[in-house]
PDB file of C-alpha atoms in Angstrom:
ATOM      1  CA  MET G   1     168.798  36.858  88.958  1.00 89.00           C
ATOM      2  CA  LEU G   2     167.016  40.110  89.742  1.00 90.00           C
ATOM      3  CA  THR G   3     166.417  40.832  93.438  1.00 93.00           C
ATOM      4  CA  LEU G   4     164.105  43.181  95.169  1.00 94.00           C
ATOM      5  CA  ALA G   5     167.013  45.734  95.251  1.00 96.00           C
ATOM      6  CA  HIS G   6     167.176  45.937  91.582  1.00 96.00           C
ATOM      7  CA  TYR G   7     163.413  46.670  91.152  1.00 96.00           C
ATOM      8  CA  LEU G   8     163.581  49.277  93.859  1.00 97.00           C
ATOM      9  CA  VAL G   9     166.639  51.004  92.323  1.00 97.00           C
ATOM     10  CA  PHE G  10     164.750  50.932  89.035  1.00 97.00           C
ATOM     11  CA  ALA G  11     161.656  52.474  90.732  1.00 97.00           C
ATOM     12  CA  ALA G  12     163.814  55.032  92.379  1.00 98.00           C
ATOM     13  CA  LEU G  13     165.424  56.096  89.101  1.00 98.00           C
ATOM     14  CA  LEU G  14     162.053  56.153  87.322  1.00 97.00           C
ATOM     15  CA  PHE G  15     160.612  58.295  90.077  1.00 97.00           C
ATOM     16  CA  SER G  16     163.634  60.638  89.852  1.00 98.00           C
ATOM     17  CA  VAL G  17     163.146  60.974  86.090  1.00 97.00           C
ATOM     18  CA  GLY G  18     159.509  61.971  86.788  1.00 96.00           C
ATOM     19  CA  LEU G  19     160.318  64.419  89.481  1.00 96.00           C
ATOM     20  CA  PHE G  20     162.960  66.002  87.379  1.00 96.00           C
ATOM     21  CA  GLY G  21     160.268  66.344  84.672  1.00 93.00           C
ATOM     22  CA  ILE G  22     157.919  68.051  87.005  1.00 92.00           C
ATOM     23  CA  LEU G  23     160.480  70.394  88.324  1.00 93.00           C
ATOM     24  CA  ARG G  24     162.019  71.386  85.024  1.00 90.00           C
ATOM     25  CA  ARG G  25     159.281  71.550  82.426  1.00 82.00           C
ATOM     26  CA  LYS G  26     157.062  74.454  81.613  1.00 82.00           C
ATOM     27  CA  ASN G  27     154.515  72.630  79.419  1.00 84.00           C
ATOM     28  CA  ILE G  28     151.282  71.483  81.110  1.00 84.00           C
ATOM     29  CA  LEU G  29     151.231  68.316  78.973  1.00 85.00           C
ATOM     30  CA  MET G  30     154.763  67.379  79.921  1.00 88.00           C
ATOM     31  CA  LEU G  31     153.778  67.667  83.646  1.00 88.00           C
ATOM     32  CA  PHE G  32     151.031  65.119  83.177  1.00 87.00           C
ATOM     33  CA  PHE G  33     153.514  62.777  81.468  1.00 90.00           C
ATOM     34  CA  SER G  34     156.031  63.363  84.458  1.00 93.00           C
ATOM     35  CA  THR G  35     153.235  62.647  86.916  1.00 91.00           C
ATOM     36  CA  GLU G  36     152.371  59.265  85.079  1.00 92.00           C
ATOM     37  CA  ILE G  37     156.018  58.356  85.140  1.00 95.00           C
ATOM     38  CA  MET G  38     156.123  58.936  88.893  1.00 95.00           C
ATOM     39  CA  LEU G  39     152.966  56.833  89.359  1.00 93.00           C
ATOM     40  CA  ASN G  40     154.323  54.012  87.387  1.00 94.00           C
ATOM     41  CA  ALA G  41     157.546  54.055  89.476  1.00 96.00           C
ATOM     42  CA  ILE G  42     155.419  53.732  92.624  1.00 95.00           C
ATOM     43  CA  ASN G  43     153.499  50.749  91.029  1.00 95.00           C
ATOM     44  CA  VAL G  44     156.711  49.041  90.203  1.00 96.00           C
ATOM     45  CA  ALA G  45     157.848  49.379  93.842  1.00 95.00           C
ATOM     46  CA  PHE G  46     154.448  48.143  95.095  1.00 94.00           C
ATOM     47  CA  VAL G  47     154.455  45.096  92.848  1.00 95.00           C
ATOM     48  CA  ALA G  48     158.067  44.190  93.554  1.00 95.00           C
ATOM     49  CA  ILE G  49     157.579  44.311  97.221  1.00 95.00           C
ATOM     50  CA  ALA G  50     154.450  42.352  97.111  1.00 94.00           C
ATOM     51  CA  HIS G  51     156.125  39.687  95.064  1.00 94.00           C
ATOM     52  CA  SER G  52     159.078  39.502  97.397  1.00 94.00           C
ATOM     53  CA  LEU G  53     156.636  39.160 100.457  1.00 94.00           C
ATOM     54  CA  LYS G  54     154.508  36.617  98.596  1.00 93.00           C
ATOM     55  CA  ASN G  55     151.565  38.852  99.253  1.00 91.00           C
ATOM     56  CA  ILE G  56     148.953  40.140  96.734  1.00 92.00           C
ATOM     57  CA  ASP G  57     148.042  43.449  98.452  1.00 91.00           C
ATOM     58  CA  GLY G  58     150.683  45.457  96.710  1.00 89.00           C
ATOM     59  CA  GLN G  59     149.517  44.261  93.437  1.00 90.00           C
ATOM     60  CA  VAL G  60     145.897  45.064  94.230  1.00 93.00           C
ATOM     61  CA  PHE G  61     146.947  48.543  95.341  1.00 92.00           C
ATOM     62  CA  ALA G  62     148.967  49.113  92.220  1.00 92.00           C
ATOM     63  CA  LEU G  63     145.900  48.055  90.119  1.00 93.00           C
ATOM     64  CA  PHE G  64     143.768  50.655  92.034  1.00 93.00           C
ATOM     65  CA  MET G  65     146.489  53.291  91.355  1.00 91.00           C
ATOM     66  CA  ILE G  66     146.423  52.470  87.655  1.00 92.00           C
ATOM     67  CA  ALA G  67     142.741  53.132  87.569  1.00 93.00           C
ATOM     68  CA  VAL G  68     143.129  56.354  89.522  1.00 90.00           C
ATOM     69  CA  ALA G  69     145.826  57.408  87.088  1.00 89.00           C
ATOM     70  CA  ALA G  70     143.652  56.689  84.193  1.00 91.00           C
ATOM     71  CA  ALA G  71     140.874  58.908  85.596  1.00 91.00           C
ATOM     72  CA  GLU G  72     143.369  61.605  86.262  1.00 87.00           C
ATOM     73  CA  VAL G  73     144.559  61.552  82.715  1.00 88.00           C
ATOM     74  CA  ALA G  74     141.142  61.605  81.205  1.00 91.00           C
ATOM     75  CA  ILE G  75     140.134  64.599  83.321  1.00 92.00           C
ATOM     76  CA  GLY G  76     143.513  66.357  83.116  1.00 87.00           C
ATOM     77  CA  LEU G  77     143.666  65.973  79.258  1.00 88.00           C
ATOM     78  CA  GLY G  78     140.249  67.314  78.973  1.00 91.00           C
ATOM     79  CA  LEU G  79     141.223  70.445  80.963  1.00 86.00           C
ATOM     80  CA  VAL G  80     144.477  70.781  78.947  1.00 85.00           C
ATOM     81  CA  ILE G  81     142.480  70.723  75.697  1.00 88.00           C
ATOM     82  CA  LEU G  82     140.058  73.423  77.017  1.00 87.00           C
ATOM     83  CA  TRP G  83     142.901  75.451  78.197  1.00 83.00           C
ATOM     84  CA  HIS G  84     144.659  75.198  74.798  1.00 84.00           C
ATOM     85  CA  ARG G  85     141.551  76.290  73.061  1.00 88.00           C
ATOM     86  CA  LYS G  86     141.046  79.318  75.173  1.00 83.00           C
ATOM     87  CA  HIS G  87     144.630  80.498  75.627  1.00 78.00           C
ATOM     88  CA  LYS G  88     146.409  78.941  72.527  1.00 82.00           C
ATOM     89  CA  SER G  89     149.308  77.967  74.785  1.00 80.00           C
ATOM     90  CA  LEU G  90     150.272  75.091  77.112  1.00 79.00           C
ATOM     91  CA  ASP G  91     152.835  77.263  79.003  1.00 80.00           C
ATOM     92  CA  ILE G  92     152.686  77.036  82.846  1.00 77.00           C
ATOM     93  CA  ASP G  93     153.407  80.824  82.980  1.00 75.00           C
ATOM     94  CA  THR G  94     149.967  81.553  81.656  1.00 72.00           C
ATOM     95  CA  LEU G  95     148.537  79.781  84.687  1.00 69.00           C
ATOM     96  CA  VAL G  96     150.668  81.704  86.957  1.00 66.00           C
ATOM     97  CA  ARG G  97     149.506  85.028  85.429  1.00 65.00           C
ATOM     98  CA  MET G  98     145.978  83.909  86.048  1.00 62.00           C
ATOM     99  CA  LYS G  99     146.452  84.352  89.858  1.00 61.00           C
ATOM    100  CA  GLY G 100     144.529  87.198  91.150  1.00 56.00           C
TER     101      GLY G 100
END
């Protein structure tokens, strides 16, 4: 039987993988994927806690976060496509060089 602790450990591991991806990668697209992994980890934690408390608030909040993440991906991927067309690279270092 899976308990709340199992789900929270899974969410923490998933969040750690996403955080490692953000800290380690140099590709903008991989940063977006890592951010999505972190948001999904938070959603797993919210749903698990809401289920254990027999409350629907965490599930509603997780659904709201999924909608926000979808909007973030839509806008972010549009920006990434424009960036790639202009600079022919998705490397983060080109963003750092853009600072004035």
